[in-house]
PDB file of C-alpha atoms in Angstrom:
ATOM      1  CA  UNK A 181      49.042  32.621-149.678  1.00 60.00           C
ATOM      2  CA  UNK A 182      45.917  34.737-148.482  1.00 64.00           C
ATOM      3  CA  UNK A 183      45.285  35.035-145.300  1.00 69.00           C
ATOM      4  CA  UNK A 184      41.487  34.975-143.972  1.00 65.00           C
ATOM      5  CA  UNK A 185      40.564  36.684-140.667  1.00 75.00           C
ATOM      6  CA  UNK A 186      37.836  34.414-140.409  1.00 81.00           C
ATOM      7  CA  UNK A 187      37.844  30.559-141.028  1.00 84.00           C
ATOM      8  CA  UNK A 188      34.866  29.904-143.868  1.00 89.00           C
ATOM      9  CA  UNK A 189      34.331  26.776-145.636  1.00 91.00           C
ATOM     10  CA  UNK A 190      32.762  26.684-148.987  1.00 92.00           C
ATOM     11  CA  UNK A 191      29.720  23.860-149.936  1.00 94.00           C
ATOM     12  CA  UNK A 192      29.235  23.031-152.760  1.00 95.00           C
ATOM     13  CA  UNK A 193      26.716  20.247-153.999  1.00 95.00           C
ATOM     14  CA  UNK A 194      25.982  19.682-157.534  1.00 95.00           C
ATOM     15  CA  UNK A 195      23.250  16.548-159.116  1.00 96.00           C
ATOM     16  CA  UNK A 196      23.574  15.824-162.929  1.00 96.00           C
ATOM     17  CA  UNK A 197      20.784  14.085-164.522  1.00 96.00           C
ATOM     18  CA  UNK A 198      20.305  12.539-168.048  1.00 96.00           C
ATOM     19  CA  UNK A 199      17.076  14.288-168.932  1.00 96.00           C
ATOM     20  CA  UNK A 200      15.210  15.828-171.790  1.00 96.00           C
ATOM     21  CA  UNK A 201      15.425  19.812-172.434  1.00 94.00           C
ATOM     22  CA  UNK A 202      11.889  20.021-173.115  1.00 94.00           C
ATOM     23  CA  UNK A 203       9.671  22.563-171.952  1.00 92.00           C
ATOM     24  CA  UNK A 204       8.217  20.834-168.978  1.00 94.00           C
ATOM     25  CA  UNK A 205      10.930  19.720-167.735  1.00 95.00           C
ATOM     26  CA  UNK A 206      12.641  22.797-167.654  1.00 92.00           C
ATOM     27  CA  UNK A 207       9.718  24.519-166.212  1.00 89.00           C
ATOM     28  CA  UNK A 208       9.299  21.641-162.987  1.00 91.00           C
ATOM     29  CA  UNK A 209      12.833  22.406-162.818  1.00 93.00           C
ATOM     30  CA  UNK A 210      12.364  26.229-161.912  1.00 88.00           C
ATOM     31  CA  UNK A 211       9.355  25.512-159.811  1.00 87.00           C
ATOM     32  CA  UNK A 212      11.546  22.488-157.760  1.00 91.00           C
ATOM     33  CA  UNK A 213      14.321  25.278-157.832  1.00 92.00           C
ATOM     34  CA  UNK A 214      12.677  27.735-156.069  1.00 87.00           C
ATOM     35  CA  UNK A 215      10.915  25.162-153.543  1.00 88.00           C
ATOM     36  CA  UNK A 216      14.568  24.401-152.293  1.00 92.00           C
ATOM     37  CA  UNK A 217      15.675  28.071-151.811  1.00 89.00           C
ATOM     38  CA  UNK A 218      12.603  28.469-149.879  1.00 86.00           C
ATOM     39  CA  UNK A 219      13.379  25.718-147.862  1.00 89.00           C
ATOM     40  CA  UNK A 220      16.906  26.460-147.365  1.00 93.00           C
ATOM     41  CA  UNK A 221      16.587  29.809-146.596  1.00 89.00           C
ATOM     42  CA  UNK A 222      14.314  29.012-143.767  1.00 87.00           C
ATOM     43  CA  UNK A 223      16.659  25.927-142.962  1.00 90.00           C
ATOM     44  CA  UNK A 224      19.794  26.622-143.217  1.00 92.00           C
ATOM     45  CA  UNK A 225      19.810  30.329-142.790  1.00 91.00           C
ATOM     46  CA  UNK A 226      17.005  31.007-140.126  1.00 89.00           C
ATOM     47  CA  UNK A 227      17.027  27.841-137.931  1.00 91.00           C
ATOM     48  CA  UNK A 228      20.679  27.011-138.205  1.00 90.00           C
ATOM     49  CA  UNK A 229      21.974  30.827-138.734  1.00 87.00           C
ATOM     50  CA  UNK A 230      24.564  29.044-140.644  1.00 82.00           C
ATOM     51  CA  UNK A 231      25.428  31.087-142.970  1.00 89.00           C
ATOM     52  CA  UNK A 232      23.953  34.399-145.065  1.00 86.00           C
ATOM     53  CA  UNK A 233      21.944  32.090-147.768  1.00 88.00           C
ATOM     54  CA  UNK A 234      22.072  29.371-149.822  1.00 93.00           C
ATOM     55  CA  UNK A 235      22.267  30.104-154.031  1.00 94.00           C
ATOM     56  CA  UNK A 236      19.844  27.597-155.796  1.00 95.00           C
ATOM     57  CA  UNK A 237      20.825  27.052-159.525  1.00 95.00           C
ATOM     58  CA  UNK A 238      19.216  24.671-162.292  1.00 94.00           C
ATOM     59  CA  UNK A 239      19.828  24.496-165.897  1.00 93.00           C
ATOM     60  CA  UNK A 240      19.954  22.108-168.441  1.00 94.00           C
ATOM     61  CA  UNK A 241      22.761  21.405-171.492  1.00 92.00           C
ATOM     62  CA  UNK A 242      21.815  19.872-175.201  1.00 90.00           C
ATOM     63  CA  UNK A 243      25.040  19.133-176.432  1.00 87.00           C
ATOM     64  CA  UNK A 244      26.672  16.117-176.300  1.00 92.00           C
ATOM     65  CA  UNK A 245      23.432  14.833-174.250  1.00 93.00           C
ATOM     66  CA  UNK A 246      20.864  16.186-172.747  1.00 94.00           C
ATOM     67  CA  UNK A 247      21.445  16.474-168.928  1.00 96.00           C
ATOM     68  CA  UNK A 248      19.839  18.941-166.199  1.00 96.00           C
ATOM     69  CA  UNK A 249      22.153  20.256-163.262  1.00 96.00           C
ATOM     70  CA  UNK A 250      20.534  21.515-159.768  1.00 96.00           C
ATOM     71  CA  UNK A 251      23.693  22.888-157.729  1.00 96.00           C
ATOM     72  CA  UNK A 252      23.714  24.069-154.390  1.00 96.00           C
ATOM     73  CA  UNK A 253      26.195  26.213-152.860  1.00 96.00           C
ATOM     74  CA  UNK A 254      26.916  28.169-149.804  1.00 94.00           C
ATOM     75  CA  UNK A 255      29.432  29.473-147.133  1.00 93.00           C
ATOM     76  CA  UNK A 256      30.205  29.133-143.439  1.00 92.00           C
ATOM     77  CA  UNK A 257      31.868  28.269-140.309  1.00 91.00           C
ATOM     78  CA  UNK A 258      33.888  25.041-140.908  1.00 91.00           C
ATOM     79  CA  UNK A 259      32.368  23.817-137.608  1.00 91.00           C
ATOM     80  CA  UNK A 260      29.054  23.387-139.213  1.00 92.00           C
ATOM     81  CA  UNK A 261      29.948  22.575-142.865  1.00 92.00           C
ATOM     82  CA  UNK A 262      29.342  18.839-142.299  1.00 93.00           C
ATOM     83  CA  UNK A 263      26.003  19.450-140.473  1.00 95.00           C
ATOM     84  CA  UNK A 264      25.224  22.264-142.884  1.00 95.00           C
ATOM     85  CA  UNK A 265      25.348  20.241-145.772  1.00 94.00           C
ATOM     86  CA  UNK A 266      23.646  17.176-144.442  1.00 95.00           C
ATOM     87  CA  UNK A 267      20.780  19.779-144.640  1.00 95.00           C
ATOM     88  CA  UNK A 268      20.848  19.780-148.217  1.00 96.00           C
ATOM     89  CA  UNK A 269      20.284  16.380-148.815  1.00 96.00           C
ATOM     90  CA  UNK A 270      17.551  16.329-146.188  1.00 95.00           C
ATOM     91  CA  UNK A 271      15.390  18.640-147.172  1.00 94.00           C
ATOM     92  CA  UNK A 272      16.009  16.552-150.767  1.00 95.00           C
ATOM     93  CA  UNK A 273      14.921  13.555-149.351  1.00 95.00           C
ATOM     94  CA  UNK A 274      11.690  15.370-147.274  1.00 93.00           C
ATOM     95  CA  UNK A 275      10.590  16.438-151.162  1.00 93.00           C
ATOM     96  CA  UNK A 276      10.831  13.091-152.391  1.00 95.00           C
ATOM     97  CA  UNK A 277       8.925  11.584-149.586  1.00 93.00           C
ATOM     98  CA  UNK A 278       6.485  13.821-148.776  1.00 89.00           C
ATOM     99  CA  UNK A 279       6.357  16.370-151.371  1.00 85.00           C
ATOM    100  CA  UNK A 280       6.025  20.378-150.482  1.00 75.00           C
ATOM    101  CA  UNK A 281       2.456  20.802-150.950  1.00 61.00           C
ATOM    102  CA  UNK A 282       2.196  21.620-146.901  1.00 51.00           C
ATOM    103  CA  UNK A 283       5.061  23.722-147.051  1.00 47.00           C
ATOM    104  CA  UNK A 284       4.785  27.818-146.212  1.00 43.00           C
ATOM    105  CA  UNK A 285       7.426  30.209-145.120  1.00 37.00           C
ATOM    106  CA  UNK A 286       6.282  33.910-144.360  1.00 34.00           C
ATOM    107  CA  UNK A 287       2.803  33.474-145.345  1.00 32.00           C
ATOM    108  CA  UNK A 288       3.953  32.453-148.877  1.00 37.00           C
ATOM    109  CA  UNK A 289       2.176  29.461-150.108  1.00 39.00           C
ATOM    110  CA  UNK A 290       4.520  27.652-152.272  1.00 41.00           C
ATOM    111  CA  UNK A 291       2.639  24.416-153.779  1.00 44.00           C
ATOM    112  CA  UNK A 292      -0.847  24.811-152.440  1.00 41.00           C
ATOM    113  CA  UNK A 293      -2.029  22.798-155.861  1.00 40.00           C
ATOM    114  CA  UNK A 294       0.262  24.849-157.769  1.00 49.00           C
ATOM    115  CA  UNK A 295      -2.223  27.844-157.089  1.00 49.00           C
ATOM    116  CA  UNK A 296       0.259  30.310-155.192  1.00 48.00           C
ATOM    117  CA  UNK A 297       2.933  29.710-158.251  1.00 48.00           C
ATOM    118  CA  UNK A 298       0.495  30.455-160.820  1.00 48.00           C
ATOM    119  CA  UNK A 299      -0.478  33.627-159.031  1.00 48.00           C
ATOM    120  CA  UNK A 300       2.921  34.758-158.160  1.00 49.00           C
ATOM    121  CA  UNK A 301       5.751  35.893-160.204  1.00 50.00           C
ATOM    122  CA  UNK A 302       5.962  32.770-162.691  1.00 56.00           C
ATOM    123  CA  UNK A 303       2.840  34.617-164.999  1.00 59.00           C
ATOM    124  CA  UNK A 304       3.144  37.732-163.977  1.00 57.00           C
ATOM    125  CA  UNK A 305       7.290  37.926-164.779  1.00 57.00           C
ATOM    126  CA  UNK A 306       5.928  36.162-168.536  1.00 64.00           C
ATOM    127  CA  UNK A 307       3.326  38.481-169.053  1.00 67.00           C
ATOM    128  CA  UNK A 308       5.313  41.417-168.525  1.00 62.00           C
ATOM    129  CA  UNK A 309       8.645  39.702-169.692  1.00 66.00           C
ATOM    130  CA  UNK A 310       6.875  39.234-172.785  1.00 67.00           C
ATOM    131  CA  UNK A 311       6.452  43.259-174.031  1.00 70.00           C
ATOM    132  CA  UNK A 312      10.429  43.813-173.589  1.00 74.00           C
ATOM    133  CA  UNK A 313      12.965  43.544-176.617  1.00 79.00           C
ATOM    134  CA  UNK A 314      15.423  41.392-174.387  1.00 77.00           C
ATOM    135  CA  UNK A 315      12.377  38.772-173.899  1.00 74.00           C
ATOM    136  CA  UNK A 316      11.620  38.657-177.469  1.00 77.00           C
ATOM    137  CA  UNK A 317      15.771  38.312-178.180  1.00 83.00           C
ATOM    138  CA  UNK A 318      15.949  35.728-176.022  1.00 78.00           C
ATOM    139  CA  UNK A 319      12.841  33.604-177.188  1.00 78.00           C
ATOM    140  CA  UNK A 320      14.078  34.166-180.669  1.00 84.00           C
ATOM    141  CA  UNK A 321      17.825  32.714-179.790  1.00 83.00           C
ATOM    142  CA  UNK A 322      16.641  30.051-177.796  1.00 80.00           C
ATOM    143  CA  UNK A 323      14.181  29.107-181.231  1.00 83.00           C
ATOM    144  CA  UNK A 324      17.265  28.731-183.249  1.00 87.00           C
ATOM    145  CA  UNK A 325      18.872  26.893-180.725  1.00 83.00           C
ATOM    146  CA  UNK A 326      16.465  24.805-179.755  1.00 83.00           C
ATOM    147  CA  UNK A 327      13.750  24.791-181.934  1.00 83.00           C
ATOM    148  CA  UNK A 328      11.490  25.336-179.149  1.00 83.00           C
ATOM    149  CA  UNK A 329       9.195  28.621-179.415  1.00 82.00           C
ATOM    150  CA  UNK A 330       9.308  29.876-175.888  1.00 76.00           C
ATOM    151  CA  UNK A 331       6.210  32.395-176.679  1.00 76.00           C
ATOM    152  CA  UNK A 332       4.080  29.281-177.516  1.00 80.00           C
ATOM    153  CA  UNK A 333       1.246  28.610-174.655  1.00 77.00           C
ATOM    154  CA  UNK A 334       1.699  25.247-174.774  1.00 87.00           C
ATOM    155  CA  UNK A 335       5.201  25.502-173.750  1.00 81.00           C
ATOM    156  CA  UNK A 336       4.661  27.387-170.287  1.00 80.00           C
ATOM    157  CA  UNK A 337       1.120  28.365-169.612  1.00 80.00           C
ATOM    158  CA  UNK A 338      -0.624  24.952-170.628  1.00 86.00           C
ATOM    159  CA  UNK A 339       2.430  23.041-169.080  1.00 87.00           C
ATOM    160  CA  UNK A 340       2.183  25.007-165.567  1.00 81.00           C
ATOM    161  CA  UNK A 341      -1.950  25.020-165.507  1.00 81.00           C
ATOM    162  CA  UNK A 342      -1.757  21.107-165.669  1.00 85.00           C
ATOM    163  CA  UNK A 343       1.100  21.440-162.750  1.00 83.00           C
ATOM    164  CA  UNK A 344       0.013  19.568-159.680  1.00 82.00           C
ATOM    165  CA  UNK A 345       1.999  19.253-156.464  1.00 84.00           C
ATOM    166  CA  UNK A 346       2.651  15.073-157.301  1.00 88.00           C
ATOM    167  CA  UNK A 347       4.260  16.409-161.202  1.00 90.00           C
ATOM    168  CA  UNK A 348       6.942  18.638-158.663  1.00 90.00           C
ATOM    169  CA  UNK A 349       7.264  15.106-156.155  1.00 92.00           C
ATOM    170  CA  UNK A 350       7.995  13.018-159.224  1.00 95.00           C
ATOM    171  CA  UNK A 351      10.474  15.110-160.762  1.00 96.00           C
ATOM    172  CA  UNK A 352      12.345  15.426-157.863  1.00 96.00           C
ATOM    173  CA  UNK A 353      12.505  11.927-157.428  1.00 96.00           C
ATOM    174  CA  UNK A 354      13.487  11.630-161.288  1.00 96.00           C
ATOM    175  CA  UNK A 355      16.196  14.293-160.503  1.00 96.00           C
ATOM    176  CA  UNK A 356      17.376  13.609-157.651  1.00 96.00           C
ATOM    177  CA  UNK A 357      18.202   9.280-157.763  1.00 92.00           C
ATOM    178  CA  UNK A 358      20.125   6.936-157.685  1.00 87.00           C
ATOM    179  CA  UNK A 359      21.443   7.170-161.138  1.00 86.00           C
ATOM    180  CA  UNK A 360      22.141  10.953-160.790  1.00 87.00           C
ATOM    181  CA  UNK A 361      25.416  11.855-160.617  1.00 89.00           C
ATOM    182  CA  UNK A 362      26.879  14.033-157.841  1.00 89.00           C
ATOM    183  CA  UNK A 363      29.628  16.668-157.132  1.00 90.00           C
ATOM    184  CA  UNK A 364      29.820  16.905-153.636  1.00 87.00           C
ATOM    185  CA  UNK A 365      32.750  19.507-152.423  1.00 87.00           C
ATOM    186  CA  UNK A 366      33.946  21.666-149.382  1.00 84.00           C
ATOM    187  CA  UNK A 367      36.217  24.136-149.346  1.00 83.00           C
ATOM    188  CA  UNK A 368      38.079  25.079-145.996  1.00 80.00           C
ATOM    189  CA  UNK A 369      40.082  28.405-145.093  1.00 75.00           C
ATOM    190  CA  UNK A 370      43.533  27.822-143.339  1.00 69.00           C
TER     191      UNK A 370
END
């Protein structure tokens, strides 16, 4: 038996969703991904002071079946895991509804058509990513893998020019249903 000094609970939330690997979806995937740690971090972690952050991570499996995961996970006082948590699913739910075109934290534009994404890291990260030998391994294993050429134009730049904020509303309300499937766990300190 440990003993912890201070009582923490751990939340975790995760949403598995039958859904093709392809290219676009991956890519709405990242951009809804980063939306959510945006919104969480201003949230959960600056309104509520609830805990130090919430992590944010999305993937997506091939084999047996094609499924993407967004997960969810964070610590904090036991006291406000329930209320904490609730927050994740809101801010879920605001997404679906309303989108996150009008959303902004520090002066960062997130989905202003897509505009502040396409200037921001997304293109710049490629551009660069794309002159380094760990880029180039990578796009070659994930060829062979997947059969997908991850250097191609048409499978990120054409995709995310085309982007508008109602693609990012949609796929969170493909993701994020009522056939998902959930994981929904806490984890308290005695």
């Amino acid at each position: 038996d440990i003993k912890f000094t201070t009582p923490k609970a751990i939340v975790s939330v995760a949403f598995h969703k039958e859904m093709k690997a392809e290219p676009a979806n991956i890519l709405k995937a990242n951009i809804l991904r980063g939306i959510l740690d945006l919104r969480y971090t201003t949230n959960i972690r600056e309104k509520e002071g609830g805990t130090y952050g919430v992590s944010v991570r999305n993937g997506f499996s091939r084999i047996p079946v094609q499924k993407a995961t967004m997960a969810m996970q964070f610590e904090c006082d036991p006291a406000k895991a329930e209320h904490l948590k609730s927050l994740i699913y809101k801010e879920i739910e605001e997404i679906k509804a309303n989108g996150a075109s009008n959303y902004s934290a520090e002066n960062i534009q997130v989905l202003e058509g897509l505009e502040a994404v396409r200037k921001r890291p997304a293109m710049y990260i490629r551009e660069q990513g794309v002159k380094s030998n760990k880029y180039v391994i990578s796009a070659l294993t994930s060829y062979v893998q997947t059969g997908v050429n991850d250097t191609d134009p048409k499978n990120f730049e054409e995709i995310l020019n085309k982007l508008t904020p109602k693609d990012i509303q949609k796929f969170a309300k493909s993701m994020f249903n009522k056939k998902t499937d959930i994981v929904d766990m806490m984890f308290r300190t005695k």
